[in-house]
Each structure stands twice: as structure tokens, then as C-alpha cells.
Amino acid sequence: MKIQSTNDQYTVEENQLMRIEGGCGWIIACQEGWLLITQPGFARDYVLRQGDSLRLDTNGRVLVGGGTDARFKVGAPHTASLYPNLIREPRAYAMC
């Protein structure tokens, strides 16, 4: 499992899972590949492809999965004062 970060940009491998906690209002922008985003309490998941972005609407545990090898950026809204915690998940998962 490999996570790389440079200037708020992250790369994940296919089937790799990361979690973000405390990220309400932050923006995830997919720059390459595609991502699957799951937010707790929401009835659906989101697929982000290159050029897509999503504003996080919860401070709960948001899961970011690599549907392919992917590169994405996590950006703060103008009013944010704290950085979210990006935490590497120890297990890979299979996407259907």
C-alpha cells in the first residue's frame, strides 16, 4: 500500500482506501484516475473522475477509495482553520 503526498496532493493505488476525519467543508478534487467517496449518514456514494470535485459535508469518517491509480487534491474552504486528518487504512478492499 502506498500513499504519496506533495503540497496537499495525494496519490492512491487501485483498491487502496484512505479515510479523512474532521474535513467538513473541505474539497476533494480528482486530478487523475477515479475515486469512490463515502460519507457517513449519506444514502449514496460518489464517484469522482478526472476534473470532478466534491465538498465534504461531514466531520465524520469519510472514506476515499482508489477505483484506479488516482491522484487528488484536498483543499480547505476559505473559512477552515484546521486541517483534516488523513489516515491510511491498513486493509485493501475490492470495488464492485
PDB file of N, CA and C in Angstrom:
ATOM      1  N   MET A   1       0.844  -1.169   0.000  1.00  0.00           N
ATOM      2  CA  MET A   1       0.000   0.000   0.000  1.00  0.00           C
ATOM      3  C   MET A   1       0.890   1.233   0.000  1.00  0.00           C
ATOM      4  N   LYS A   2       0.564   2.208  -0.831  1.00  0.00           N
ATOM      5  CA  LYS A   2       1.433   3.361  -0.990  1.00  0.00           C
ATOM      6  C   LYS A   2       0.600   4.633  -1.086  1.00  0.00           C
ATOM      7  N   ILE A   3       0.908   5.580  -0.218  1.00  0.00           N
ATOM      8  CA  ILE A   3       0.279   6.898  -0.276  1.00  0.00           C
ATOM      9  C   ILE A   3       1.395   7.919  -0.393  1.00  0.00           C
ATOM     10  N   GLN A   4       1.277   8.786  -1.353  1.00  0.00           N
ATOM     11  CA  GLN A   4       2.262   9.844  -1.506  1.00  0.00           C
ATOM     12  C   GLN A   4       1.546  11.177  -1.420  1.00  0.00           C
ATOM     13  N   SER A   5       2.207  12.149  -0.796  1.00  0.00           N
ATOM     14  CA  SER A   5       1.613  13.475  -0.652  1.00  0.00           C
ATOM     15  C   SER A   5       2.643  14.539  -0.979  1.00  0.00           C
ATOM     16  N   THR A   6       2.231  15.492  -1.795  1.00  0.00           N
ATOM     17  CA  THR A   6       3.047  16.644  -2.116  1.00  0.00           C
ATOM     18  C   THR A   6       2.128  17.840  -2.240  1.00  0.00           C
ATOM     19  N   ASN A   7       2.313  18.848  -1.408  1.00  0.00           N
ATOM     20  CA  ASN A   7       1.536  20.087  -1.488  1.00  0.00           C
ATOM     21  C   ASN A   7       0.032  19.831  -1.516  1.00  0.00           C
ATOM     22  N   ASP A   8      -0.478  19.080  -0.553  1.00  0.00           N
ATOM     23  CA  ASP A   8      -1.896  18.760  -0.443  1.00  0.00           C
ATOM     24  C   ASP A   8      -2.411  17.910  -1.591  1.00  0.00           C
ATOM     25  N   GLN A   9      -1.509  17.298  -2.376  1.00  0.00           N
ATOM     26  CA  GLN A   9      -1.900  16.367  -3.423  1.00  0.00           C
ATOM     27  C   GLN A   9      -1.542  14.962  -2.965  1.00  0.00           C
ATOM     28  N   TYR A  10      -2.444  14.031  -3.210  1.00  0.00           N
ATOM     29  CA  TYR A  10      -2.261  12.660  -2.762  1.00  0.00           C
ATOM     30  C   TYR A  10      -2.414  11.716  -3.932  1.00  0.00           C
ATOM     31  N   THR A  11      -1.668  10.630  -3.898  1.00  0.00           N
ATOM     32  CA  THR A  11      -1.841   9.569  -4.883  1.00  0.00           C
ATOM     33  C   THR A  11      -2.213   8.298  -4.129  1.00  0.00           C
ATOM     34  N   VAL A  12      -3.139   7.552  -4.685  1.00  0.00           N
ATOM     35  CA  VAL A  12      -3.542   6.262  -4.136  1.00  0.00           C
ATOM     36  C   VAL A  12      -3.523   5.241  -5.256  1.00  0.00           C
ATOM     37  N   GLU A  13      -3.252   4.019  -4.879  1.00  0.00           N
ATOM     38  CA  GLU A  13      -3.271   2.931  -5.852  1.00  0.00           C
ATOM     39  C   GLU A  13      -4.680   2.365  -5.973  1.00  0.00           C
ATOM     40  N   GLU A  14      -4.923   1.638  -7.039  1.00  0.00           N
ATOM     41  CA  GLU A  14      -6.212   0.982  -7.229  1.00  0.00           C
ATOM     42  C   GLU A  14      -6.534   0.112  -6.019  1.00  0.00           C
ATOM     43  N   ASN A  15      -7.776   0.187  -5.549  1.00  0.00           N
ATOM     44  CA  ASN A  15      -8.289  -0.567  -4.403  1.00  0.00           C
ATOM     45  C   ASN A  15      -7.688  -0.143  -3.058  1.00  0.00           C
ATOM     46  N   GLN A  16      -6.974   0.950  -3.030  1.00  0.00           N
ATOM     47  CA  GLN A  16      -6.438   1.458  -1.771  1.00  0.00           C
ATOM     48  C   GLN A  16      -7.482   2.341  -1.101  1.00  0.00           C
ATOM     49  N   LEU A  17      -7.519   2.317   0.216  1.00  0.00           N
ATOM     50  CA  LEU A  17      -8.520   3.059   0.968  1.00  0.00           C
ATOM     51  C   LEU A  17      -7.844   4.019   1.938  1.00  0.00           C
ATOM     52  N   MET A  18      -8.332   5.247   1.967  1.00  0.00           N
ATOM     53  CA  MET A  18      -7.883   6.248   2.933  1.00  0.00           C
ATOM     54  C   MET A  18      -9.107   6.769   3.654  1.00  0.00           C
ATOM     55  N   ARG A  19      -8.907   7.343   4.831  1.00  0.00           N
ATOM     56  CA  ARG A  19     -10.027   7.996   5.492  1.00  0.00           C
ATOM     57  C   ARG A  19      -9.620   9.410   5.863  1.00  0.00           C
ATOM     58  N   ILE A  20     -10.619  10.274   5.860  1.00  0.00           N
ATOM     59  CA  ILE A  20     -10.434  11.673   6.244  1.00  0.00           C
ATOM     60  C   ILE A  20     -11.388  11.921   7.396  1.00  0.00           C
ATOM     61  N   GLU A  21     -10.871  12.490   8.467  1.00  0.00           N
ATOM     62  CA  GLU A  21     -11.705  12.835   9.610  1.00  0.00           C
ATOM     63  C   GLU A  21     -11.574  14.326   9.881  1.00  0.00           C
ATOM     64  N   GLY A  22     -12.681  14.959  10.251  1.00  0.00           N
ATOM     65  CA  GLY A  22     -12.669  16.383  10.563  1.00  0.00           C
ATOM     66  C   GLY A  22     -12.539  17.256   9.332  1.00  0.00           C
ATOM     67  N   GLY A  23     -13.071  16.806   8.203  1.00  0.00           N
ATOM     68  CA  GLY A  23     -12.893  17.526   6.944  1.00  0.00           C
ATOM     69  C   GLY A  23     -14.120  18.252   6.433  1.00  0.00           C
ATOM     70  N   CYS A  24     -15.105  18.546   7.282  1.00  0.00           N
ATOM     71  CA  CYS A  24     -16.330  19.193   6.814  1.00  0.00           C
ATOM     72  C   CYS A  24     -16.003  20.511   6.103  1.00  0.00           C
ATOM     73  N   GLY A  25     -16.540  20.657   4.897  1.00  0.00           N
ATOM     74  CA  GLY A  25     -16.318  21.861   4.116  1.00  0.00           C
ATOM     75  C   GLY A  25     -15.119  21.789   3.198  1.00  0.00           C
ATOM     76  N   TRP A  26     -14.255  20.813   3.384  1.00  0.00           N
ATOM     77  CA  TRP A  26     -13.071  20.674   2.547  1.00  0.00           C
ATOM     78  C   TRP A  26     -13.478  20.127   1.182  1.00  0.00           C
ATOM     79  N   ILE A  27     -12.644  20.350   0.197  1.00  0.00           N
ATOM     80  CA  ILE A  27     -12.904  19.946  -1.180  1.00  0.00           C
ATOM     81  C   ILE A  27     -11.923  18.850  -1.584  1.00  0.00           C
ATOM     82  N   ILE A  28     -12.460  17.762  -2.143  1.00  0.00           N
ATOM     83  CA  ILE A  28     -11.631  16.731  -2.763  1.00  0.00           C
ATOM     84  C   ILE A  28     -11.770  16.906  -4.265  1.00  0.00           C
ATOM     85  N   ALA A  29     -10.651  17.104  -4.950  1.00  0.00           N
ATOM     86  CA  ALA A  29     -10.651  17.303  -6.405  1.00  0.00           C
ATOM     87  C   ALA A  29      -9.819  16.204  -7.050  1.00  0.00           C
ATOM     88  N   CYS A  30     -10.458  15.403  -7.893  1.00  0.00           N
ATOM     89  CA  CYS A  30      -9.774  14.315  -8.586  1.00  0.00           C
ATOM     90  C   CYS A  30      -8.999  14.883  -9.764  1.00  0.00           C
ATOM     91  N   GLN A  31      -7.707  14.612  -9.820  1.00  0.00           N
ATOM     92  CA  GLN A  31      -6.865  15.141 -10.883  1.00  0.00           C
ATOM     93  C   GLN A  31      -6.486  14.094 -11.919  1.00  0.00           C
ATOM     94  N   GLU A  32      -6.580  12.819 -11.521  1.00  0.00           N
ATOM     95  CA  GLU A  32      -6.226  11.738 -12.435  1.00  0.00           C
ATOM     96  C   GLU A  32      -6.859  10.445 -11.934  1.00  0.00           C
ATOM     97  N   GLY A  33      -7.320   9.589 -12.829  1.00  0.00           N
ATOM     98  CA  GLY A  33      -7.957   8.337 -12.436  1.00  0.00           C
ATOM     99  C   GLY A  33      -9.375   8.590 -11.948  1.00  0.00           C
ATOM    100  N   TRP A  34      -9.853   7.704 -11.044  1.00  0.00           N
ATOM    101  CA  TRP A  34     -11.165   7.943 -10.438  1.00  0.00           C
ATOM    102  C   TRP A  34     -11.192   7.432  -9.008  1.00  0.00           C
ATOM    103  N   LEU A  35     -12.045   8.082  -8.205  1.00  0.00           N
ATOM    104  CA  LEU A  35     -12.154   7.831  -6.777  1.00  0.00           C
ATOM    105  C   LEU A  35     -13.588   7.499  -6.405  1.00  0.00           C
ATOM    106  N   LEU A  36     -13.750   6.729  -5.338  1.00  0.00           N
ATOM    107  CA  LEU A  36     -15.057   6.470  -4.752  1.00  0.00           C
ATOM    108  C   LEU A  36     -15.047   7.106  -3.365  1.00  0.00           C
ATOM    109  N   ILE A  37     -16.012   7.989  -3.092  1.00  0.00           N
ATOM    110  CA  ILE A  37     -16.092   8.712  -1.825  1.00  0.00           C
ATOM    111  C   ILE A  37     -17.349   8.271  -1.083  1.00  0.00           C
ATOM    112  N   THR A  38     -17.185   7.893   0.187  1.00  0.00           N
ATOM    113  CA  THR A  38     -18.298   7.503   1.048  1.00  0.00           C
ATOM    114  C   THR A  38     -18.308   8.412   2.268  1.00  0.00           C
ATOM    115  N   GLN A  39     -19.463   9.062   2.517  1.00  0.00           N
ATOM    116  CA  GLN A  39     -19.626   9.914   3.692  1.00  0.00           C
ATOM    117  C   GLN A  39     -20.658   9.266   4.619  1.00  0.00           C
ATOM    118  N   PRO A  40     -20.378   9.211   5.922  1.00  0.00           N
ATOM    119  CA  PRO A  40     -21.329   8.585   6.845  1.00  0.00           C
ATOM    120  C   PRO A  40     -22.643   9.356   6.892  1.00  0.00           C
ATOM    121  N   GLY A  41     -23.740   8.616   6.952  1.00  0.00           N
ATOM    122  CA  GLY A  41     -25.055   9.233   7.033  1.00  0.00           C
ATOM    123  C   GLY A  41     -25.654   9.614   5.690  1.00  0.00           C
ATOM    124  N   PHE A  42     -24.932   9.388   4.599  1.00  0.00           N
ATOM    125  CA  PHE A  42     -25.448   9.695   3.272  1.00  0.00           C
ATOM    126  C   PHE A  42     -25.906   8.407   2.611  1.00  0.00           C
ATOM    127  N   ALA A  43     -26.996   8.469   1.884  1.00  0.00           N
ATOM    128  CA  ALA A  43     -27.586   7.282   1.277  1.00  0.00           C
ATOM    129  C   ALA A  43     -26.838   6.820   0.031  1.00  0.00           C
ATOM    130  N   ARG A  44     -25.909   7.627  -0.475  1.00  0.00           N
ATOM    131  CA  ARG A  44     -25.204   7.233  -1.694  1.00  0.00           C
ATOM    132  C   ARG A  44     -23.724   7.539  -1.586  1.00  0.00           C
ATOM    133  N   ASP A  45     -22.964   6.889  -2.452  1.00  0.00           N
ATOM    134  CA  ASP A  45     -21.542   7.153  -2.588  1.00  0.00           C
ATOM    135  C   ASP A  45     -21.340   8.035  -3.812  1.00  0.00           C
ATOM    136  N   TYR A  46     -20.159   8.597  -3.930  1.00  0.00           N
ATOM    137  CA  TYR A  46     -19.854   9.498  -5.041  1.00  0.00           C
ATOM    138  C   TYR A  46     -18.655   8.965  -5.806  1.00  0.00           C
ATOM    139  N   VAL A  47     -18.730   9.003  -7.121  1.00  0.00           N
ATOM    140  CA  VAL A  47     -17.607   8.649  -7.977  1.00  0.00           C
ATOM    141  C   VAL A  47     -17.070   9.939  -8.574  1.00  0.00           C
ATOM    142  N   LEU A  48     -15.781  10.177  -8.347  1.00  0.00           N
ATOM    143  CA  LEU A  48     -15.127  11.354  -8.919  1.00  0.00           C
ATOM    144  C   LEU A  48     -14.168  10.895  -9.999  1.00  0.00           C
ATOM    145  N   ARG A  49     -14.296  11.487 -11.164  1.00  0.00           N
ATOM    146  CA  ARG A  49     -13.371  11.221 -12.266  1.00  0.00           C
ATOM    147  C   ARG A  49     -12.503  12.458 -12.457  1.00  0.00           C
ATOM    148  N   GLN A  50     -11.510  12.350 -13.299  1.00  0.00           N
ATOM    149  CA  GLN A  50     -10.597  13.467 -13.538  1.00  0.00           C
ATOM    150  C   GLN A  50     -11.382  14.746 -13.813  1.00  0.00           C
ATOM    151  N   GLY A  51     -11.093  15.794 -13.045  1.00  0.00           N
ATOM    152  CA  GLY A  51     -11.767  17.078 -13.216  1.00  0.00           C
ATOM    153  C   GLY A  51     -12.956  17.286 -12.291  1.00  0.00           C
ATOM    154  N   ASP A  52     -13.453  16.215 -11.640  1.00  0.00           N
ATOM    155  CA  ASP A  52     -14.585  16.328 -10.717  1.00  0.00           C
ATOM    156  C   ASP A  52     -14.100  16.718  -9.327  1.00  0.00           C
ATOM    157  N   SER A  53     -14.997  17.344  -8.561  1.00  0.00           N
ATOM    158  CA  SER A  53     -14.678  17.665  -7.171  1.00  0.00           C
ATOM    159  C   SER A  53     -15.926  17.484  -6.313  1.00  0.00           C
ATOM    160  N   LEU A  54     -15.710  17.354  -5.005  1.00  0.00           N
ATOM    161  CA  LEU A  54     -16.791  17.142  -4.056  1.00  0.00           C
ATOM    162  C   LEU A  54     -16.465  17.884  -2.771  1.00  0.00           C
ATOM    163  N   ARG A  55     -17.452  18.611  -2.241  1.00  0.00           N
ATOM    164  CA  ARG A  55     -17.325  19.275  -0.945  1.00  0.00           C
ATOM    165  C   ARG A  55     -17.800  18.306   0.128  1.00  0.00           C
ATOM    166  N   LEU A  56     -16.970  18.075   1.140  1.00  0.00           N
ATOM    167  CA  LEU A  56     -17.336  17.168   2.223  1.00  0.00           C
ATOM    168  C   LEU A  56     -18.347  17.840   3.133  1.00  0.00           C
ATOM    169  N   ASP A  57     -19.406  17.117   3.474  1.00  0.00           N
ATOM    170  CA  ASP A  57     -20.496  17.677   4.265  1.00  0.00           C
ATOM    171  C   ASP A  57     -20.581  17.073   5.664  1.00  0.00           C
ATOM    172  N   THR A  58     -19.487  16.493   6.135  1.00  0.00           N
ATOM    173  CA  THR A  58     -19.499  15.882   7.458  1.00  0.00           C
ATOM    174  C   THR A  58     -18.110  15.936   8.078  1.00  0.00           C
ATOM    175  N   ASN A  59     -18.063  15.954   9.399  1.00  0.00           N
ATOM    176  CA  ASN A  59     -16.798  15.817  10.115  1.00  0.00           C
ATOM    177  C   ASN A  59     -16.535  14.369  10.477  1.00  0.00           C
ATOM    178  N   GLY A  60     -17.454  13.485  10.118  1.00  0.00           N
ATOM    179  CA  GLY A  60     -17.292  12.064  10.403  1.00  0.00           C
ATOM    180  C   GLY A  60     -16.232  11.446   9.516  1.00  0.00           C
ATOM    181  N   ARG A  61     -16.114  10.137   9.594  1.00  0.00           N
ATOM    182  CA  ARG A  61     -15.100   9.410   8.840  1.00  0.00           C
ATOM    183  C   ARG A  61     -15.517   9.278   7.382  1.00  0.00           C
ATOM    184  N   VAL A  62     -14.838   9.987   6.513  1.00  0.00           N
ATOM    185  CA  VAL A  62     -15.069   9.924   5.068  1.00  0.00           C
ATOM    186  C   VAL A  62     -14.056   8.950   4.489  1.00  0.00           C
ATOM    187  N   LEU A  63     -14.529   8.016   3.672  1.00  0.00           N
ATOM    188  CA  LEU A  63     -13.649   7.048   3.038  1.00  0.00           C
ATOM    189  C   LEU A  63     -13.401   7.444   1.592  1.00  0.00           C
ATOM    190  N   VAL A  64     -12.145   7.423   1.202  1.00  0.00           N
ATOM    191  CA  VAL A  64     -11.718   7.734  -0.169  1.00  0.00           C
ATOM    192  C   VAL A  64     -11.042   6.492  -0.709  1.00  0.00           C
ATOM    193  N   GLY A  65     -11.610   5.917  -1.752  1.00  0.00           N
ATOM    194  CA  GLY A  65     -11.059   4.706  -2.346  1.00  0.00           C
ATOM    195  C   GLY A  65     -10.586   4.955  -3.759  1.00  0.00           C
ATOM    196  N   GLY A  66      -9.484   4.334  -4.114  1.00  0.00           N
ATOM    197  CA  GLY A  66      -8.971   4.436  -5.478  1.00  0.00           C
ATOM    198  C   GLY A  66      -9.633   3.403  -6.369  1.00  0.00           C
ATOM    199  N   GLY A  67     -10.486   3.840  -7.273  1.00  0.00           N
ATOM    200  CA  GLY A  67     -11.085   2.934  -8.252  1.00  0.00           C
ATOM    201  C   GLY A  67     -10.063   2.515  -9.287  1.00  0.00           C
ATOM    202  N   THR A  68      -9.095   3.380  -9.515  1.00  0.00           N
ATOM    203  CA  THR A  68      -7.905   3.121 -10.326  1.00  0.00           C
ATOM    204  C   THR A  68      -6.765   3.804  -9.583  1.00  0.00           C
ATOM    205  N   ASP A  69      -5.549   3.666 -10.066  1.00  0.00           N
ATOM    206  CA  ASP A  69      -4.494   4.505  -9.533  1.00  0.00           C
ATOM    207  C   ASP A  69      -4.949   5.940  -9.763  1.00  0.00           C
ATOM    208  N   ALA A  70      -4.921   6.759  -8.729  1.00  0.00           N
ATOM    209  CA  ALA A  70      -5.520   8.087  -8.833  1.00  0.00           C
ATOM    210  C   ALA A  70      -4.678   9.125  -8.103  1.00  0.00           C
ATOM    211  N   ARG A  71      -4.855  10.357  -8.527  1.00  0.00           N
ATOM    212  CA  ARG A  71      -4.213  11.498  -7.879  1.00  0.00           C
ATOM    213  C   ARG A  71      -5.307  12.509  -7.571  1.00  0.00           C
ATOM    214  N   PHE A  72      -5.306  13.039  -6.341  1.00  0.00           N
ATOM    215  CA  PHE A  72      -6.326  14.002  -5.963  1.00  0.00           C
ATOM    216  C   PHE A  72      -5.744  15.043  -5.026  1.00  0.00           C
ATOM    217  N   LYS A  73      -6.457  16.129  -4.907  1.00  0.00           N
ATOM    218  CA  LYS A  73      -6.041  17.233  -4.053  1.00  0.00           C
ATOM    219  C   LYS A  73      -7.119  17.448  -2.996  1.00  0.00           C
ATOM    220  N   VAL A  74      -6.690  17.747  -1.783  1.00  0.00           N
ATOM    221  CA  VAL A  74      -7.604  18.088  -0.703  1.00  0.00           C
ATOM    222  C   VAL A  74      -7.364  19.551  -0.384  1.00  0.00           C
ATOM    223  N   GLY A  75      -8.404  20.370  -0.543  1.00  0.00           N
ATOM    224  CA  GLY A  75      -8.266  21.801  -0.321  1.00  0.00           C
ATOM    225  C   GLY A  75      -9.237  22.313   0.711  1.00  0.00           C
ATOM    226  N   ALA A  76      -8.781  23.291   1.445  1.00  0.00           N
ATOM    227  CA  ALA A  76      -9.601  23.885   2.503  1.00  0.00           C
ATOM    228  C   ALA A  76     -10.507  24.977   1.944  1.00  0.00           C
ATOM    229  N   PRO A  77     -11.709  25.085   2.501  1.00  0.00           N
ATOM    230  CA  PRO A  77     -12.543  26.244   2.170  1.00  0.00           C
ATOM    231  C   PRO A  77     -11.919  27.469   2.836  1.00  0.00           C
ATOM    232  N   HIS A  78     -12.304  28.640   2.420  1.00  0.00           N
ATOM    233  CA  HIS A  78     -11.701  29.870   2.932  1.00  0.00           C
ATOM    234  C   HIS A  78     -11.901  30.046   4.430  1.00  0.00           C
ATOM    235  N   THR A  79     -12.950  29.451   4.993  1.00  0.00           N
ATOM    236  CA  THR A  79     -13.237  29.650   6.409  1.00  0.00           C
ATOM    237  C   THR A  79     -12.622  28.578   7.305  1.00  0.00           C
ATOM    238  N   ALA A  80     -11.994  27.577   6.715  1.00  0.00           N
ATOM    239  CA  ALA A  80     -11.450  26.480   7.527  1.00  0.00           C
ATOM    240  C   ALA A  80     -10.201  26.931   8.270  1.00  0.00           C
ATOM    241  N   SER A  81     -10.066  26.459   9.510  1.00  0.00           N
ATOM    242  CA  SER A  81      -8.897  26.819  10.291  1.00  0.00           C
ATOM    243  C   SER A  81      -8.064  25.611  10.685  1.00  0.00           C
ATOM    244  N   LEU A  82      -8.621  24.411  10.562  1.00  0.00           N
ATOM    245  CA  LEU A  82      -7.890  23.205  10.941  1.00  0.00           C
ATOM    246  C   LEU A  82      -7.791  22.270   9.756  1.00  0.00           C
ATOM    247  N   TYR A  83      -6.677  21.568   9.643  1.00  0.00           N
ATOM    248  CA  TYR A  83      -6.502  20.596   8.584  1.00  0.00           C
ATOM    249  C   TYR A  83      -7.189  19.295   8.969  1.00  0.00           C
ATOM    250  N   PRO A  84      -7.806  18.621   8.007  1.00  0.00           N
ATOM    251  CA  PRO A  84      -8.389  17.315   8.323  1.00  0.00           C
ATOM    252  C   PRO A  84      -7.276  16.297   8.505  1.00  0.00           C
ATOM    253  N   ASN A  85      -7.586  15.224   9.181  1.00  0.00           N
ATOM    254  CA  ASN A  85      -6.613  14.159   9.393  1.00  0.00           C
ATOM    255  C   ASN A  85      -6.772  13.118   8.308  1.00  0.00           C
ATOM    256  N   LEU A  86      -5.716  12.874   7.548  1.00  0.00           N
ATOM    257  CA  LEU A  86      -5.715  11.827   6.535  1.00  0.00           C
ATOM    258  C   LEU A  86      -5.052  10.609   7.147  1.00  0.00           C
ATOM    259  N   ILE A  87      -5.750   9.486   7.145  1.00  0.00           N
ATOM    260  CA  ILE A  87      -5.285   8.299   7.832  1.00  0.00           C
ATOM    261  C   ILE A  87      -5.287   7.125   6.871  1.00  0.00           C
ATOM    262  N   ARG A  88      -4.181   6.455   6.765  1.00  0.00           N
ATOM    263  CA  ARG A  88      -4.068   5.306   5.858  1.00  0.00           C
ATOM    264  C   ARG A  88      -4.781   4.110   6.478  1.00  0.00           C
ATOM    265  N   GLU A  89      -5.658   3.486   5.704  1.00  0.00           N
ATOM    266  CA  GLU A  89      -6.339   2.264   6.144  1.00  0.00           C
ATOM    267  C   GLU A  89      -5.379   1.092   5.965  1.00  0.00           C
ATOM    268  N   PRO A  90      -5.335   0.169   6.908  1.00  0.00           N
ATOM    269  CA  PRO A  90      -4.390  -0.949   6.811  1.00  0.00           C
ATOM    270  C   PRO A  90      -4.796  -2.028   5.823  1.00  0.00           C
ATOM    271  N   ARG A  91      -6.060  -2.070   5.389  1.00  0.00           N
ATOM    272  CA  ARG A  91      -6.519  -3.140   4.513  1.00  0.00           C
ATOM    273  C   ARG A  91      -6.980  -2.599   3.181  1.00  0.00           C
ATOM    274  N   ALA A  92      -6.704  -3.333   2.133  1.00  0.00           N
ATOM    275  CA  ALA A  92      -7.255  -3.001   0.817  1.00  0.00           C
ATOM    276  C   ALA A  92      -8.690  -3.525   0.763  1.00  0.00           C
ATOM    277  N   TYR A  93      -9.435  -3.102  -0.211  1.00  0.00           N
ATOM    278  CA  TYR A  93     -10.798  -3.577  -0.379  1.00  0.00           C
ATOM    279  C   TYR A  93     -11.060  -3.769  -1.860  1.00  0.00           C
ATOM    280  N   ALA A  94     -12.083  -4.504  -2.168  1.00  0.00           N
ATOM    281  CA  ALA A  94     -12.448  -4.743  -3.564  1.00  0.00           C
ATOM    282  C   ALA A  94     -13.621  -3.875  -3.923  1.00  0.00           C
ATOM    283  N   MET A  95     -13.514  -3.203  -5.049  1.00  0.00           N
ATOM    284  CA  MET A  95     -14.620  -2.374  -5.537  1.00  0.00           C
ATOM    285  C   MET A  95     -15.419  -3.181  -6.553  1.00  0.00           C
ATOM    286  N   CYS A  96     -16.729  -3.092  -6.480  1.00  0.00           N
ATOM    287  CA  CYS A  96     -17.588  -3.853  -7.387  1.00  0.00           C
ATOM    288  C   CYS A  96     -17.991  -3.024  -8.577  1.00  0.00           C
TER     289      CYS A  96
END
